[in-house]
Coordinates of C-alpha atoms in Angstrom, one line a residue:
M14 CA -6.8 14.7 -8.2
K15 CA -6.4 11.9 -5.7
Y16 CA -4.1 9.0 -6.3
L17 CA -4.0 5.7 -4.4
V18 CA -0.5 4.5 -3.9
V19 CA -0.7 0.8 -3.3
L20 CA 2.0 -1.1 -1.4
N21 CA 2.5 -4.7 -2.5
I22 CA 4.7 -6.8 -0.2
N23 CA 6.3 -10.2 -0.7
P24 CA 7.0 -11.5 2.8
D25 CA 9.8 -13.8 1.5
V26 CA 11.6 -10.8 0.1
V27 CA 11.2 -8.8 3.3
A28 CA 12.4 -11.8 5.4
A29 CA 15.5 -12.1 3.2
L30 CA 16.5 -8.5 4.0
S31 CA 18.9 -7.7 6.9
E32 CA 17.5 -6.1 10.0
E33 CA 19.2 -2.9 9.0
E34 CA 17.6 -3.0 5.5
Q35 CA 14.1 -3.7 7.0
Q36 CA 14.6 -0.8 9.4
A37 CA 15.6 1.5 6.5
I38 CA 12.3 0.7 4.9
F39 CA 10.3 1.7 8.0
S40 CA 12.4 4.8 8.4
G41 CA 11.9 5.7 4.8
H42 CA 8.1 5.5 5.2
E43 CA 8.4 7.9 8.2
K44 CA 10.3 10.3 6.0
F45 CA 7.9 9.9 3.1
L46 CA 5.0 10.7 5.5
Q47 CA 6.7 13.8 6.7
V48 CA 7.3 15.0 3.1
V49 CA 3.7 14.5 2.0
Q50 CA 2.2 15.9 5.2
E51 CA 4.3 19.0 5.0
S52 CA 3.5 19.5 1.3
G53 CA -0.2 19.2 1.9
E54 CA -0.5 16.2 -0.5
F55 CA -1.2 13.6 2.2
H56 CA -4.8 12.5 2.6
S57 CA -4.7 9.2 4.5
T58 CA -2.9 5.9 4.9
V59 CA -3.8 2.4 6.0
A60 CA -1.6 -0.6 6.9
L61 CA -3.2 -4.0 6.6
A62 CA -2.6 -7.2 8.5
E63 CA -0.8 -10.1 6.8
P64 CA -2.9 -12.6 4.7
A65 CA -2.9 -15.2 7.5
K66 CA -5.2 -12.9 9.4
T67 CA -7.6 -12.5 6.4
S68 CA -11.1 -13.8 6.1
V69 CA -12.8 -14.4 2.8
V70 CA -16.6 -14.1 2.6
K71 CA -18.6 -15.7 -0.2
V72 CA -22.3 -15.9 -0.3
R73 CA -23.7 -19.0 -2.0
D74 CA -27.5 -19.6 -2.2
G75 CA -28.0 -16.8 0.3
V76 CA -25.7 -18.3 2.9
P77 CA -22.4 -16.7 3.9
A78 CA -19.4 -18.9 3.9
V79 CA -16.3 -17.6 5.6
T80 CA -12.9 -19.0 5.2
D81 CA -9.5 -18.1 6.6
G82 CA -6.6 -16.8 4.5
P83 CA -6.3 -14.7 1.4
F84 CA -8.7 -14.9 -1.5
L85 CA -5.9 -15.9 -3.9
E86 CA -2.7 -17.8 -3.5
A87 CA 0.1 -15.3 -4.3
K88 CA 3.6 -14.4 -3.2
E89 CA 2.7 -10.7 -3.0
F90 CA -0.2 -9.2 -1.0
L91 CA -1.7 -5.8 -0.4
A92 CA 0.1 -4.4 2.7
G93 CA -1.5 -1.0 2.7
Y94 CA -1.8 2.2 0.9
Y95 CA -1.4 6.0 0.9
L96 CA -4.1 8.2 -0.5
L97 CA -2.5 11.4 -1.9
E98 CA -3.9 14.5 -3.5
C99 CA -1.5 15.6 -6.2
A100 CA -1.7 18.2 -9.0
T101 CA -0.6 15.8 -11.7
P102 CA -0.1 12.1 -12.3
E103 CA 3.6 12.8 -12.7
R104 CA 3.8 14.3 -9.1
A105 CA 2.0 11.1 -7.8
V106 CA 4.7 8.9 -9.5
E107 CA 7.4 11.2 -8.2
L108 CA 6.2 10.8 -4.6
A109 CA 5.6 7.0 -5.0
A110 CA 9.3 6.7 -6.1
M111 CA 10.3 8.1 -2.7
I112 CA 8.7 5.1 -0.9
P113 CA 11.6 2.8 0.0
D114 CA 9.7 -0.3 -1.2
A115 CA 10.0 1.0 -4.8
G116 CA 13.7 0.4 -4.6
V117 CA 13.6 -3.2 -3.3
E118 CA 13.6 -5.9 -5.9
G119 CA 10.5 -8.1 -5.4
L120 CA 8.4 -5.4 -3.8
G121 CA 6.2 -2.9 -5.6
V122 CA 4.5 0.4 -5.4
E123 CA 1.5 1.0 -7.7
V124 CA -0.1 4.4 -8.4
R125 CA -3.8 4.5 -9.4
E126 CA -5.9 7.5 -10.0
V127 CA -9.1 7.6 -7.9
I128 CA -12.0 8.1 -10.2
H129 CA -14.8 8.0 -7.6
E130 CA -15.0 8.4 -3.9
L131 CA -17.6 8.6 -1.2
G132 CA -17.2 9.8 2.3
L133 CA -13.5 10.4 2.3

Protein backbone atom coordinates (compact mmCIF):
# COMPACT_ATOMS: atom_id res chain seq x y z
CA MET A 1 0.00 0.00 0.00
CA LYS A 2 1.20 3.51 -0.73
CA TYR A 3 1.15 6.31 1.82
CA LEU A 4 1.50 10.03 1.23
CA VAL A 5 3.57 11.61 3.97
CA VAL A 6 2.68 15.31 3.88
CA LEU A 7 5.04 17.94 5.27
CA ASN A 8 3.29 20.98 6.71
CA ILE A 9 5.55 23.94 7.44
CA ASN A 10 5.04 27.12 9.41
CA PRO A 11 7.68 29.62 8.19
CA ASP A 12 7.55 31.54 11.48
CA VAL A 13 8.43 28.38 13.41
CA VAL A 14 11.31 27.58 11.07
CA ALA A 15 12.59 31.18 11.21
CA ALA A 16 12.64 31.01 15.02
CA LEU A 17 14.97 27.99 14.96
CA SER A 18 18.70 28.47 15.17
CA GLU A 19 20.81 27.89 12.06
CA GLU A 20 22.05 24.67 13.68
CA GLU A 21 18.48 23.46 14.32
CA GLN A 22 17.46 24.28 10.74
CA GLN A 23 20.49 22.41 9.40
CA ALA A 24 19.60 19.42 11.60
CA ILE A 25 16.19 19.28 9.94
CA PHE A 26 17.74 19.24 6.45
CA SER A 27 20.29 16.62 7.50
CA GLY A 28 17.50 14.57 9.04
CA HIS A 29 15.64 14.55 5.72
CA GLU A 30 18.77 13.25 4.00
CA LYS A 31 19.04 10.45 6.57
CA PHE A 32 15.32 9.65 6.20
CA LEU A 33 15.70 9.43 2.41
CA GLN A 34 18.66 7.09 2.79
CA VAL A 35 16.66 4.78 5.09
CA VAL A 36 13.57 4.55 2.87
CA GLN A 37 15.62 4.17 -0.31
CA GLU A 38 17.68 1.36 1.20
CA SER A 39 14.57 -0.38 2.54
CA GLY A 40 12.82 -0.18 -0.85
CA GLU A 41 9.89 1.77 0.63
CA PHE A 42 10.70 5.01 -1.19
CA HIS A 43 8.56 5.87 -4.20
CA SER A 44 9.05 9.61 -4.81
CA THR A 45 9.28 13.02 -3.16
CA VAL A 46 8.43 16.60 -4.06
CA ALA A 47 9.44 19.88 -2.43
CA LEU A 48 7.21 22.86 -3.14
CA ALA A 49 7.94 26.59 -3.37
CA GLU A 50 6.70 28.87 -0.63
CA PRO A 51 3.15 30.31 -0.85
CA ALA A 52 4.42 33.69 -2.10
CA LYS A 53 5.26 31.92 -5.36
CA THR A 54 1.81 30.35 -5.62
CA SER A 55 -0.86 31.10 -8.22
CA VAL A 56 -4.52 30.41 -7.63
CA VAL A 57 -6.67 29.73 -10.70
CA LYS A 58 -10.45 30.12 -10.52
CA VAL A 59 -12.76 29.93 -13.53
CA ARG A 60 -15.83 32.14 -13.33
CA ASP A 61 -18.32 32.31 -16.20
CA GLY A 62 -15.79 30.43 -18.35
CA VAL A 63 -13.03 32.99 -17.78
CA PRO A 64 -9.91 32.04 -15.83
CA ALA A 65 -8.91 34.44 -13.09
CA VAL A 66 -5.38 34.04 -11.74
CA THR A 67 -4.26 35.59 -8.47
CA ASP A 68 -0.98 35.49 -6.62
CA GLY A 69 -0.50 33.86 -3.27
CA PRO A 70 -2.00 30.90 -1.49
CA PHE A 71 -5.64 29.90 -1.74
CA LEU A 72 -6.15 30.22 2.01
CA GLU A 73 -4.61 32.49 4.58
CA ALA A 74 -2.87 30.17 7.00
CA LYS A 75 0.23 29.97 9.14
CA GLU A 76 1.06 26.50 7.83
CA PHE A 77 1.47 25.48 4.22
CA LEU A 78 2.18 22.34 2.24
CA ALA A 79 5.93 22.25 1.80
CA GLY A 80 6.19 18.91 0.05
CA TYR A 81 5.67 15.22 0.44
CA TYR A 82 7.16 11.75 0.35
CA LEU A 83 5.30 8.92 -1.34
CA LEU A 84 6.15 5.64 0.37
CA GLU A 85 5.17 2.05 -0.24
CA CYS A 86 4.78 0.30 3.11
CA ALA A 87 3.41 -3.07 4.18
CA THR A 88 1.26 -1.60 6.95
CA PRO A 89 -0.09 1.75 8.12
CA GLU A 90 1.94 1.30 11.30
CA ARG A 91 5.14 1.13 9.24
CA ALA A 92 4.18 4.34 7.42
CA VAL A 93 3.69 6.08 10.78
CA GLU A 94 6.98 4.64 12.05
CA LEU A 95 8.81 6.09 9.05
CA ALA A 96 6.99 9.44 9.31
CA ALA A 97 8.15 9.70 12.92
CA MET A 98 11.75 9.61 11.62
CA ILE A 99 11.23 12.87 9.71
CA PRO A 100 12.74 15.64 11.85
CA ASP A 101 9.79 17.99 11.30
CA ALA A 102 7.67 15.62 13.41
CA GLY A 103 9.76 16.53 16.46
CA VAL A 104 9.49 20.30 16.09
CA GLU A 105 6.64 22.07 17.88
CA GLY A 106 4.58 23.96 15.31
CA LEU A 107 5.49 21.75 12.34
CA GLY A 108 3.65 18.64 11.27
CA VAL A 109 3.89 15.41 9.33
CA GLU A 110 0.65 13.87 8.09
CA VAL A 111 0.30 10.26 6.86
CA ARG A 112 -2.50 9.50 4.39
CA GLU A 113 -3.20 6.24 2.61
CA VAL A 114 -3.32 6.56 -1.18
CA ILE A 115 -6.62 5.10 -2.34
CA HIS A 116 -6.26 5.82 -6.06
CA GLU A 117 -3.39 6.61 -8.37
CA LEU A 118 -2.86 7.03 -12.06
CA GLY A 119 0.43 7.20 -13.88
CA LEU A 120 2.71 6.91 -10.86
